[in-house]
Backbone as a ProteinNet text record, in pm:
[ID]
protein_1_A
[PRIMARY]
MNHEPARIDIEHVSVSYNSSPALEDICLQIPHGARVAVVGPNGAGKSTLFKVLVGEEPMDSGQILIHGRPLGHHRDCIAYVPQREEVDWSFPVTVEDVVLMGRCRQAKWFTKVSIYDREVAHRSLEQLGIADLSASAIGDLSGGQQQRVFLARALAQEPHIMLLDEPFNGVDAPTQEAILNLLDELKVRDVTVLVSTHDFNLAMQHFDYAILLNKRLIAFDKPEKVFTHARLQEAFSERVMIVNGHAIIDECCPPAEEHSHNRK
[TERTIARY]
5923.3	5929.5	5807.5	5827.3	5717.6	5639.8	5508.8	5428.8	5352.7	5380.1	5320.7	5382	5311.2	5365.2	5500.8	5594.9	5731.3	5741	5655.9	5661.9	5784.2	5846.2	5962.2	5922	5930	5903	6034.7	6075.6	6198.3	6156.9	6190	6138	6250.3	6267.9	6361.5	6504.1	6550.4	6682.9	6792.1	6891.8	7010	7135	7235.4	7363.4	7474.1	7586.3	7699.4	7828.8	7925.8	8061.1	8156.5	8234.4	8329.9	8264.2	8145.6	8066.3	8011.9	8030.6	7976	7847.7	7735.2	7608.1	7612.7	7561.7	7547	7399.9	7314.2	7169.4	7110.8	7013.7	6958.3	6805.9	6759	6616.6	6531.9	6566.9	6496	6368	6255.8	6125.4	6053.5	6020	5938	5885.8	5782.5	5720.2	5712.8	5783	5789.5	5690.8	5592.5	5490.2	5546.3	5478.5	5511.7	5505.4	5609.5	5611.7	5647.1	5679.9	5712.1	5850.3	5865.7	5995.2	6038.4	6146.3	6182.6	6322.8	6336.4	6466.9	6514.5	6638.7	6698.5	6800.5	6774.9	6852.4	6907.5	7028.9	7090.4	7234.6	7299.1	7439.1	7530.2	7652.7	7751.8	7770.1	7775.3	7787.7	7657	7544.2	7412.8	7360.8	7420.5	7375.1	7303.1	7307.2	7235.2	7291.6	7423.4	7485.3	7468.4	7477.1	7458.1	7319.5	7218.1	7080.9	7070.4	7129.8	7123.8	7196.6	7311.9	7389.2	7320	7248.1	7167.8	7057.8	6994.5	6885	6929.8	7057.1	7106.8	7191.6	7194	7263.6	7413.3	7466.8	7610.9	7656.2	7561.5	7592.5	7494.6	7543.2	7452.2	7389.2	7273.4	7203.8	7240.5	7252.1	7268.4	7135.3	7026.3	6893.7	6790.7	6669	6560.6	6546.5	6452.6	6433.3	6379.8	6398.6	6347.2	6265.5	6145.2	6057.1	6037.4	6048.8	6020.9	5923.8	5816.2	5707	5652.6	5668.7	5619.7	5705.1	5822.8	5909.4	6044.7	6117	6243.5	6346.8	6432.4	6539.2	6620.2	6648.7	6724.7	6642.1	6510.2	6424.2	6405.7	6423.5	6400.3	6516.6	6638.4	6753	6765.8	6718.1	6729.2	6641.6	6546	6455.1	6504.7	6619.6	6674.2	6799.9	6801.4	6920	6982	7114.8	7186	7295.4	7294	7399.6	7476.8	7601.2	7678.4	7732.4	7791.2	7860.1	7977.6	8006.2	8112.9	8247.5	8268.9	8397.6	8424.9	8322	8338.3	8371.9	8378	8397.1	8540.8	8599.2	8731.9	8716.1	8736.1	8714	8827.1	8935.1	9046.9	9027.3	8923	8899.2	8875.3	8946.6	8942.9	8817	8706.8	8581.8	8521.2	8439.7	8370.5	8238.8	8180	8050	7946	7945.1	7848.8	7869.2	7995.9	8024.7	7962.6	7979.6	7928	7776.5	7709.5	7563.2	7513.2	7583.3	7543.3	7556.1	7640.2	7649.4	7514.8	7432.3	7299.3	7207.1	7247.3	7167.8	7209.9	7318.2	7373.3	7275	7192.3	7096.4	6973.1	6954	6843	6881.5	7009.3	7060.5	7154	7179.4	7269.1	7413.1	7501.3	7642.7	7697.5	7793.1	7867.6	7783.2	7661.9	7584.3	7610.4	7589.2	7613.2	7513.1	7560.2	7470.5	7373.6	7245.7	7144.1	7123.5	7056.3	7021.4	6931.8	6839.7	6750.8	6828.1	6928.3	7010.7	7076.8	7130.5	7195.3	7094.6	6972.9	6869.2	6831.9	6818.1	6785.1	6897.2	7022.1	7137	7140.4	7114.5	7117.7	7006.1	6886.9	6776	6808.2	6873	6909.3	7009.7	7108.4	7205.6	7138.6	7045.9	6973	6892.2	6829.3	6746.6	6828.9	6955.9	7044.6	7124.7	7100.7	7163.8	7311	7354.9	7497.5	7518.4	7423.4	7436.7	7560.6	7600.3	7717.6	7848.2	7842.9	7964.2	7979.6	7897.9	7893	8027	8110.4	8239.8	8353.7	8325	8429.2	8469.6	8594.4	8639.9	8578.7	8530.5	8460.9	8552.2	8681.8	8774.7	8803.5	8764.7	8790.4	8678.3	8572.9	8456.3	8466	8385.8	8374.7	8295.1	8298	8224.1	8075.1	8019.4	7877	7842.7	7929.3	7906.2	7915.3	8012.6	8025.7	7900.9	7847.9	7726.7	7612	7602.3	7495.4	7511.4	7635.3	7659.5	7608.2	7635.9	7591.7	7439.5	7381.6	7235.3	7177.3	7242.3	7197.2	7210.7	7317.9	7334.7	7220.5	7185.5	7075.1	6943.5	6922.6	6800.5	6790.5	6903.6	6906.3	6868	6878.2	6841.2	6689.6	6615	6468.5	6419	6459.2	6429.9	6289.2	6243.9	6122.5	6157.3	6282.1	6330.3	6466.8	6489.3	6619.4	6670.6	6797.6	6863.2	6976.6	6972.4	7073.9	7141.7	7271.3	7346.1	7419.4	7367.8	7426	7449.5	7348.3	7370.3	7396	7356.5	7372.1	7505.7	7585.4	7713.4	7813.6	7862.7	7971.2	7935.1	7806.3	7769	7730.8	7738.3	7704.7	7553.3	7511	7367.2	7294.7	7350.8	7280.8	7261.2	7361.7	7348	7242.1	7237.9	7133.5	6996.6	6983.1	6855.1	6820.6	6922.6	6899.5	6853.1	6909.5	6869.7	6725.4	6689.4	6551.9	6453.1	6491.8	6405.4	6388.7	6499	6491.7	6397.6	6405.1	6315.6	6169.4	6141.1	6004.8	5959.6	6050.2	6016.6	5993.2	6076.4	6059.8	5929.3	5889.6	5762.6	5646.2	5652.3	5548.5	5541.4	5656.6	5662.3	5631.3	5604.6	5578.1	5698.2	5817.7	5938.7	5959.1	5982.1	6010.7	6153.8	6175	6307.8	6345.8	6467.1	6524.7	6651.5	6662.3	6777.4	6833.1	6959.8	7021.4	7071.8	7048.2	7086.7	7103	7182.5	7195.7	7115	7047.9	6980	6834.2	6803.7	6668.9	6569	6608.9	6518.1	6480.7	6578.5	6554.2	6456.6	6479.8	6392.2	6249.7	6235.9	6103.3	6029.2	6101.6	6038.1	6011.3	6091.7	6087.3	6055.3	6027.9	6008.3	5875	5817.4	5689.3	5706.7	5816.9	5844.7	5990.9	6019.5	6157.8	6183	6298.3	6346.7	6454.9	6437	6539.4	6606.4	6737.5	6809.1	6933.6	6959.2	7089.7	7113.8	7146.7	7163.3	7029.4	6944.3	6807.7	6713.6	6592.7	6494.2	6436.4	6454.6	6399.5	6260.9	6241.4	6109.5	6099.2	5978.5	5946.6	5805.1	5795.6	5665	5681.1	5579.3	5590.6	5703.3	5781.3	5897.4	5864.9	5751.4	5718.3	5691.7	5656.4	5635.4	5763.8	5856.6	5982.8	6081.4	6092.8	6197.1	6150.7	6113	6081.8	6210.6	6209.8	6327.9	6366.7	6267.9	6296.3	6357.7	6303.2	6354.8	6492.5	6514.8	6647.3	6752.1	6715.3	6807.8	6837.9	6736.9	6756.6	6853.1	6843.3	6928.7	7068.7	7079.1	7207.3	7265.6	7198.9	7245.7	7263.8	7372.7	7390.4	7433.3	7450.5	7498.4	7388.6	7263.8	7155.3	7112.8	7090.3	7036.4	6923.3	6823.1	6713.9	6729.6	6752.1	6770.8	6666.6	6581.4	6476	6392.6	6366.9	6283.5	6355.1	6486.8	6563.1	6662.1	6677.5	6773.1	6913.4	7007.7	7148.4	7224.8	7297.3	7370.7	7518.9	7582.7	7727.2	7792.7	7850.9	7920.1	8066.1	8128.8	8268	8361.9	8322.7	8406.7	8323.3	8266.7	8176.8	8250.8	8182	8242.7	8261.1	8343.7	8368	8239.5	8223.7	8107.3	8108.8	7988.2	7978.5	8041.6	8047.5	8103.9	8254.4	8319.2	8463.8	8506.6	8411.5	8445.2	8468.4	8548.7	8568.3	8487.4	8412.5	8328.4	8409.1	8386.3	8451.6	8400.8
6007.7	6117.2	6207.4	6334.4	6429.9	6420.8	6396.5	6377.3	6502.7	6615	6739.9	6782.1	6862.9	6908.4	6975.7	6937.2	6992.1	7120	7216.9	7346.2	7422.3	7499.5	7580.1	7726.9	7796.9	7940.2	8014.4	8091.4	8170.6	8316.2	8375.4	8507.4	8608.5	8695.3	8808.6	8763.1	8659	8602.4	8679.1	8723	8788.3	8719.9	8704.7	8642	8721.9	8738.1	8806.8	8733.1	8750.7	8698.8	8817.4	8829.4	8940.3	9074.8	9095.3	9218	9235.5	9134.8	9141.2	9058.8	9116.2	9043.4	8917.9	8807.7	8684.2	8655.4	8686.2	8679.3	8804.1	8865.1	8989.9	8981.7	8976	8986.6	8889.5	8760.3	8658.2	8619.2	8627.9	8589.7	8499.8	8378.8	8291.6	8176	8111.3	7997	7882.4	7773.5	7658.2	7552.6	7514.4	7420.1	7280.4	7207.4	7068.4	6985.7	6905.9	6815.1	6879.1	7008.2	7076.5	7036.9	7040.6	7016.9	7150.5	7206.9	7345.7	7354.4	7419.2	7447.8	7582.9	7588.9	7713.9	7757.3	7870.1	7913	8053.3	8075.7	8207.9	8198.4	8312.5	8310.1	8258.3	8223.8	8185.8	8301	8267.3	8369.9	8431.6	8374.5	8433.5	8402.4	8304	8266.6	8133.7	8055.2	7926.9	7831.2	7812.6	7724.2	7779.6	7910.6	7972.9	7943.1	7953.5	7924.6	7782.7	7686.5	7547.2	7529.8	7594.3	7579	7643.7	7750.1	7810.1	7713.2	7646.7	7555	7435.2	7394.9	7281.1	7327.2	7456.7	7506.8	7518.9	7512.7	7525.6	7670.4	7760.5	7903.5	7978.7	8066.7	8146.3	8259.2	8300.1	8412.9	8541.9	8650.4	8782	8829.3	8795.8	8835.2	8744.3	8748.2	8667.6	8534.9	8454.3	8321.5	8226.3	8096.2	7990.7	7896.9	7864.9	7772.3	7647.3	7531.1	7403.1	7328.2	7277.1	7222.6	7330.9	7457.8	7566.1	7596.1	7532.3	7553.5	7606	7678.3	7739.5	7637.2	7681.6	7597	7537.6	7408.3	7340.1	7238.4	7256.8	7162	7031.6	7039.5	6921	6898.1	6918.7	6906.1	6765.6	6665.7	6528.7	6503.5	6594.5	6569.8	6632.4	6700.1	6763.8	6691.2	6642.9	6580.6	6677.2	6685.1	6781.8	6711.8	6729.2	6675.9	6794.3	6815.8	6932.3	6912.8	7016.8	7004	6908.7	6833.4	6732.7	6796	6921.6	6987.6	7011.1	7002.7	7029.4	6903.6	6788.6	6660.9	6612.6	6561.9	6501.4	6354.2	6326.8	6191.2	6095.5	6144.8	6057.3	5992.4	6031	5975.8	5825.2	5743.5	5597.5	5532	5542.9	5478.6	5405.7	5306.1	5233.6	5302.8	5260.4	5312.7	5287.7	5167.9	5135.9	5224.8	5250.3	5338.7	5476.2	5530	5663.5	5666.6	5566.6	5564.8	5545.8	5465.4	5446	5574.6	5668.3	5797.3	5869.7	5838.5	5896.4	5848.2	5740.6	5687.9	5745.7	5824.6	5872.9	5960.6	6035.7	6122.7	6045.6	5923.9	5841.2	5761.5	5717.2	5645.7	5738.5	5709.7	5792.2	5759.2	5860.7	5840.1	5729.2	5656	5552.7	5429.4	5421.7	5300.1	5208.2	5081.3	4983.6	5001.4	4990.6	5000.6	4883.5	4913.9	4809.6	4738.1	4625.5	4551.8	4638.3	4712.2	4798.6	4908.6	4966.7	5069.7	5014.7	4895.2	4834.2	4804.1	4764.5	4739.1	4867.5	4977.3	5105.7	5149.7	5133.9	5171.4	5089.3	4959.6	4872.5	4908.8	4938	4978.1	5107.2	5198.4	5326.5	5306.1	5219.5	5188.2	5120.2	5029.4	4962.1	5062	5156.3	5253.7	5340	5365.5	5443.6	5355.8	5225	5133.6	5105.6	5114.1	5095.8	5000.7	4910.7	4816.1	4727.9	4701.7	4616.8	4685.5	4814.1	4889.4	4909.6	4845	4875.4	4856.5	4763	4737.7	4816.9	4895.3	4971	5094.8	5137	5262	5378.9	5478.2	5590.2	5663.6	5669.1	5739.8	5670.4	5542.7	5466	5478.4	5547.4	5554.6	5670.7	5661.9	5773.1	5886.1	6003.6	6116.8	6089.1	6024.2	5993	5893.9	5794.7	5696.6	5762.1	5851.8	5922.7	6005.9	6069.5	6148.7	6059.2	5941	5848.8	5802.1	5783.1	5740.4	5846.3	5972.7	6078.1	6097.1	6070	6071.4	5956.3	5839.7	5725.2	5754.7	5823	5860.9	5952.2	6051.3	6141.1	6064.7	5972.4	5892.7	5805.8	5751.8	5665.5	5741.6	5871.7	5954.6	5959.2	5912.4	5916.2	6058	6154.7	6295.2	6336.7	6448.2	6514.5	6619.2	6668.2	6772.7	6730.8	6745	6712.7	6831	6867.3	6977.4	6921.2	6944.6	6892.8	7011.4	7029.2	7143.7	7104.8	7150.2	7122.5	6972.7	6887.8	6743	6697.5	6778.7	6737.2	6778.3	6854.3	6902	6787.8	6771.7	6677.5	6531.3	6496.1	6355.3	6301.4	6168.8	6105.4	6093.9	6055.1	6046.5	5947.2	5827.5	5735.6	5792.8	5867.8	5927	6036.1	6117.3	6219.3	6153.9	6043.5	5972.9	5916.3	5866.1	5812.3	5922.6	6042.4	6155.2	6193.7	6201.1	6237.1	6131.6	6004.2	5897.9	5912.4	5949	5969.9	6085.5	6193.5	6306.7	6264.8	6178	6128.2	6048.2	5963.8	5882.2	5970	6071.8	6162.7	6240.1	6272.5	6342.2	6255.3	6126.5	6033.6	6027.7	6037.7	6030.6	6164.8	6267.7	6402.4	6461.8	6425.7	6487.6	6622.1	6726.3	6858.1	6859.9	6898.4	6891.4	7026.3	7073.1	7193	7151.9	7188.1	7150.8	7275.9	7306	7417.2	7367	7445	7404.2	7526.2	7510.5	7614.1	7579.2	7462.8	7412.2	7458.5	7560.6	7615.6	7514.8	7441	7342.7	7236.3	7191.2	7093.8	7149.8	7273.7	7338.1	7350.8	7382.1	7398.1	7264.5	7156.8	7029.1	6944	6959.4	6862.8	6922	7052.4	7114.2	7187.5	7185.9	7252.6	7403.5	7444.7	7586.2	7615.1	7743.1	7787.3	7910.5	7914	8031.1	8095	8219.9	8294	8387.8	8368.2	8430.8	8501.3	8619	8682.8	8768.5	8696.6	8753	8794.4	8854.6	8880.9	8795.6	8777.5	8698.9	8781.3	8733	8801.7	8748.8	8615.8	8558.6	8420.1	8385.3	8249.5	8219.1	8123.4	8093.1	7968.1	7938.5	7832.6	7868.3	7768.5	7800.1	7888.1	7863.8	7942.1	8088.8	8117.2	8255.9	8321.2	8237.7	8290.1	8322.8	8233.4	8248.5	8334.4	8457	8553.7	8627.8	8687.9	8759.4	8870	8944.5	9057.1	9009.3	8901.5	8852.8	8790.3	8719.6	8661.4	8770.2	8876.4	8988.2	9052.7	9059.8	9116.1	9030.7	8898.4	8807.6	8797.6	8791.8	8764.5	8885.3	8998.4	9121.7	9100.4	9153.4	9147.1	9009.1	8915	8782.3	8689.8	8736.3	8651.7	8691.1	8588.3	8606.8	8507.8	8545	8454	8415.6	8286.2	8234.9	8126.5	8149.4	8054.5	8016.4	8113.5	8090.1	8030.3	8003.7	7944.7	8046.4	8044.5	8134.2	8076.9	8161.1	8123	8218.7	8161.7	8242	8234.8	8350.7	8357.5	8376.8	8268.3	8276.4	8232	8277.7	8238.8	8298.9	8410.5	8474.5	8506.2	8400.8	8425.7	8464.2	8530.3	8555.5	8425.6	8425.7	8304.9	8260.5	8127	8074.7	8120	8133.9	8188	8099.5	7964.3	7878.4	7889.8	7964.2	7978.5	8090.1	8171.9	8282.3	8231.7	8303	8272.2	8369.6	8316.3	8400	8448	8571.5	8624	8551.3
13942.5	13846.6	13861	13840.3	13845.1	13714.7	13725	13603.9	13563.2	13628.2	13585.9	13452.5	13374.4	13245.8	13260.5	13173.9	13179.4	13096.6	13130.3	13062.7	13113.6	13024.2	13061.7	13053.3	13165.7	13170.2	13189.6	13090.7	13097.8	13112.9	13226.9	13261.8	13281.9	13184.2	13192.1	13227.6	13157.9	13186.9	13112.3	13186.4	13128.9	13183	13094.4	13129.5	13062.7	13130.7	13068.5	13098.3	13009	13025.6	13028.5	13135.8	13144.8	13111.2	13165.4	13147.1	13006.1	12920.3	12784.1	12777.8	12733.1	12733	12645.5	12699.4	12622.8	12595.6	12693	12676.9	12741.7	12674.3	12723.7	12737.3	12860	12892.1	12810	12815.7	12739.3	12813	12742.5	12798	12697.9	12738.5	12654.7	12737.9	12686.5	12752.6	12653.1	12685.7	12596.1	12645.8	12564.1	12609.8	12635.1	12721.6	12748.9	12620.5	12596.1	12482	12349.5	12349.9	12223.9	12173.8	12042.3	11978	11918.5	11973	11944.5	11885.2	11770.6	11711.3	11762.2	11807.8	11855.5	11750.8	11686.6	11570.4	11594	11548.3	11557	11511.8	11486.2	11442.4	11552.1	11515.7	11615.4	11713.2	11842.7	11944.4	11986.1	11940.7	11968.5	12107.8	12176.1	12309.6	12316.9	12209.5	12208.1	12314.6	12313.7	12412.7	12553.8	12567	12698.5	12752.3	12668.2	12710.3	12763.9	12693.6	12738.2	12871.3	12884.6	13008.1	13126.8	13102.1	13209.5	13253	13157.2	13187.5	13270.4	13257.8	13337.2	13455	13480.8	13597.7	13585	13461.2	13441.6	13428.9	13403.9	13396.5	13485.5	13571.6	13654.5	13573.7	13616.8	13555.2	13626.9	13550.9	13612.5	13670.8	13602.5	13648.6	13584.1	13637.8	13584.6	13656.7	13608.9	13666.5	13560.7	13586.9	13500.7	13587.4	13540.3	13610.7	13526.1	13590.6	13526.4	13616.4	13559.1	13640	13733.4	13696.1	13778.8	13900.5	13910.8	14026.4	13978.7	14063.9	14021.9	13975.8	13886.1	13832.7	13946.8	13938.9	14043.2	14117.6	14122.1	14192.4	14113.6	13980.9	13897.1	13800.7	13847.8	13757.4	13700.5	13774.5	13726.2	13604.4	13576.5	13464.2	13334.8	13337.2	13217.4	13173	13049.5	12991.2	12891	12891.6	12808.1	12730.3	12598.1	12511.6	12456.2	12504.3	12459.4	12318.9	12264.2	12136.1	12151.4	12047	12053.3	12086.1	12044.5	12067	12216.1	12299	12441.4	12521.6	12455.7	12525.1	12510	12618.9	12615.5	12576.3	12447.6	12396.6	12430.7	12489.9	12526.3	12663.5	12735.1	12868.8	12856.4	12937.4	12918.8	12977.1	12905	12946.7	12827.7	12856.6	12750.7	12718.2	12608.1	12568.1	12677.2	12732.8	12839	12961	12997.3	13110.7	13089.9	12968.1	12938.5	12951.2	12896.1	12900.3	13042.9	13123	13262.5	13343.6	13296.7	13365	13363	13262.1	13255.8	13366.5	13434.3	13544.9	13679.4	13682.7	13809.9	13885.2	13812.8	13880.7	13923.4	13870.8	13914.2	14039	14044.6	14161.7	14237.2	14362.2	14440.5	14406	14419.2	14391.1	14480.7	14427.9	14499	14532.1	14478.3	14495.6	14376.9	14399	14293.6	14180	14057.3	13941.4	13945.2	13935.4	13945.5	13812.6	13820.6	13698.9	13610.9	13675	13597.8	13526.5	13594.9	13531.8	13405.9	13414.7	13296.9	13187.1	13225.7	13124.9	13051.7	13126.5	13064.4	12971.2	13017.3	12934.2	12806	12817.6	12699.5	12602.1	12654.9	12567.2	12494	12563.9	12502.5	12389.7	12412.2	12307.9	12188.9	12217.5	12109	12027.2	12094.8	12024.6	11930.4	11966.5	11880.1	11784.6	11787.5	11693.4	11718.6	11844.3	11875.8	11993.1	12016.9	12127.8	12110.9	11987.3	11962.1	11998.8	12029.6	12063.5	12214	12295.6	12438.6	12509.2	12463.4	12528.2	12465.5	12362.6	12293	12372	12354.9	12416.3	12341.2	12414.1	12351.4	12253.1	12282.2	12195.4	12064.4	12053.1	11931.1	11828.8	11863	11775.1	11676.3	11572.3	11477.5	11541	11478.2	11530.8	11541.4	11439.8	11442.4	11552.6	11572.9	11679.1	11816.8	11833.7	11961	11990.5	11888.3	11908.2	11952.4	11892.8	11930.7	12075.4	12119.7	12257.9	12355	12327	12417.2	12411.4	12296.9	12289	12371.2	12366	12445.9	12594.7	12633.9	12774.5	12819.8	12734.7	12767.8	12776.4	12684.9	12683.6	12808.6	12853.1	12971.9	13098.3	13093.4	13208.1	13227.7	13126	13127.7	13157.8	13075.6	13105.6	13065.7	13124.1	13077.9	12971.9	12978.7	12888.9	12837.3	12705.7	12647.9	12568.1	12592.1	12523.3	12438.8	12308.3	12216.2	12147.7	12175.7	12123.8	11995.8	11882	11749.1	11726.1	11747.2	11733.3	11590.3	11489.9	11350.4	11289.9	11363.1	11310.1	11292.1	11171	11144.1	11158	11149.2	11160.7	11023.3	11010.4	10883.5	10869	10748.3	10718.7	10809.5	10837.6	10928.1	11068.4	11116.8	11249.3	11248	11141.7	11132.4	11132.6	11060.3	11057.1	11194.2	11265.7	11400.8	11495.4	11480.5	11565.2	11536	11409.3	11372.8	11422.6	11415.5	11468.4	11619.2	11687.3	11831.5	11864.7	11787.5	11809.9	11794.6	11697.8	11679.6	11800.9	11853.5	11970.3	12093	12111	12224.3	12213.2	12090.8	12069.2	12116.4	12084.4	12127.5	12279.8	12345.3	12492	12558.7	12480.1	12533.5	12605.4	12560.7	12614.5	12543.9	12621.5	12565.1	12514.8	12388.6	12326.9	12267.6	12300.9	12239.4	12166.8	12039.9	11956.8	11890.3	11913.8	11841.4	11707.4	11603.2	11468.2	11378.8	11273.2	11171.4	11045.9	11047.9	10929	10928.7	10848	10843.2	10787.3	10684.7	10626.7	10728.7	10806.8	10912.3	11014.9	11054.7	11153.1	11099.9	10972.7	10912.5	10905.9	10875.9	10847.3	10971.2	11075.6	11185.9	11323.2	11331.3	11462	11470.4	11591.4	11615.7	11625.8	11688.7	11711.9	11681.1	11662.1	11644.9	11731.1	11792.7	11864.8	11779	11741.5	11668.1	11768	11784.6	11894.8	11843.4	11894.1	11878.9	12003.9	12111.1	12245.8	12305.8	12226.2	12269.4	12184.3	12233.1	12159.9	12045.7	11922.8	11806.1	11773.3	11783.4	11756.3	11816.8	11860.3	11905.4	11858.4	11764.5	11705.5	11619	11540.6	11441.1	11344.7	11297.2	11212.4	11092.6	11028.1	10908.2	10941.4	11065.6	11107.5	11158.5	11202.7	11256.3	11144.7	11046.5	10944.4	10827.1	10857.7	10753.1	10715.3	10598.1	10551.9	10650.2	10696.3	10785.9	10917.5	10974.9	11102.4	11087.2	10976.5	10953.4	10933.7	10865	10849.9	10984.7	11070.6	11203.6	11285.6	11269.4	11346.4	11289.1	11155.3	11090.1	11018.9	11026.2	10963.5	10814.3	10757.3	10612.3	10564	10657.8	10619.3	10567.9	10559.7	10513.8	10372.5	10290.4	10155.7	10136.9	10058.8	10025.5	9879.1	9853.5	9718.3	9692.6	9592.6	9559.1	9681.7	9765.3	9882.2	10001.6	9988.7	10097.6	10153.6	10286.4	10351.1	10339.7	10298.4	10292.2	10381.8	10477.9	10575	10545	10531.9	10512.1	10648.5	10700.1	10828.9	10812.2	10704.8	10680.4	10784.1	10840.4	10941.4	11065.5	11132	11243.4	11369	11462.5	11591.8	11667.7	11770.4	11847.9	11916.1	11931.9	12002.5	12147.5	12203.3	12336.9	12441.5	12417.3	12520.1	12530.8	12438	12442.4	12536.9	12584.8	12673.8	12814.1	12888	13029.8	13111.8	13204.1	13289.5	13407.7	13447.3	13565.8	13689
[MASK]
++++++++++++++++++++++++++++++++++++++++++++++++++++++++++++++++++++++++++++++++++++++++++++++++++++++++++++++++++++++++++++++++++++++++++++++++++++++++++++++++++++++++++++++++++++++++++++++++++++++++++++++++++++++++++++++++++++++++++++++++++++++++++++++++++++++++

């Protein structure tokens, strides 16, 4: 593993779908070991940003550096947990199978799974509190359990950088607590973590930095400096209200999420 700082340099990155901008000239530098909340309305480009970072979406322009080298040189060091809606839960695999997939970038394809790979997978399941489910079919689990399995798969990858796309959506309280505990553990390990969320209170309480995004970068700073009334209005337009010091976002009729678009 590369032990240099896992800083992320995003330099003038633009992405479009069917000639419609998804990200516009994004520039920021994320420090090694930072815990960053990525916040913005639906369709703001949060999922697109994550997919660009793991090479699933090409850039129209710009570049991304990790460990000071261009994107692609260290893909094995980035773990990505997509939104649950993007996963085919009917695929006939066990929980252990899914978590072992996190070891595929550490071992070569078509090689036998090593004892160490299984030990890492088991430790990851234990850390998320679901080791007893290792032989269960992934499709038989609850939504919260499925989320924990994919977090365990990402953890088994032993990443320097972890991207979690809306991990708190639709999960129960124990799973939310397990995710927050995992974030604390990753912080201790100096793993750089980016989490997309709509929960401002969560972002304020548990993250070092916040990215406020609406196709273009509106702000990147400490959460208390990012979530000002003026900046939230800029990101969410008339859909933001401040009640008793808390931001309330009306997204009853949001635009479609960016991952639903088809790229030319």
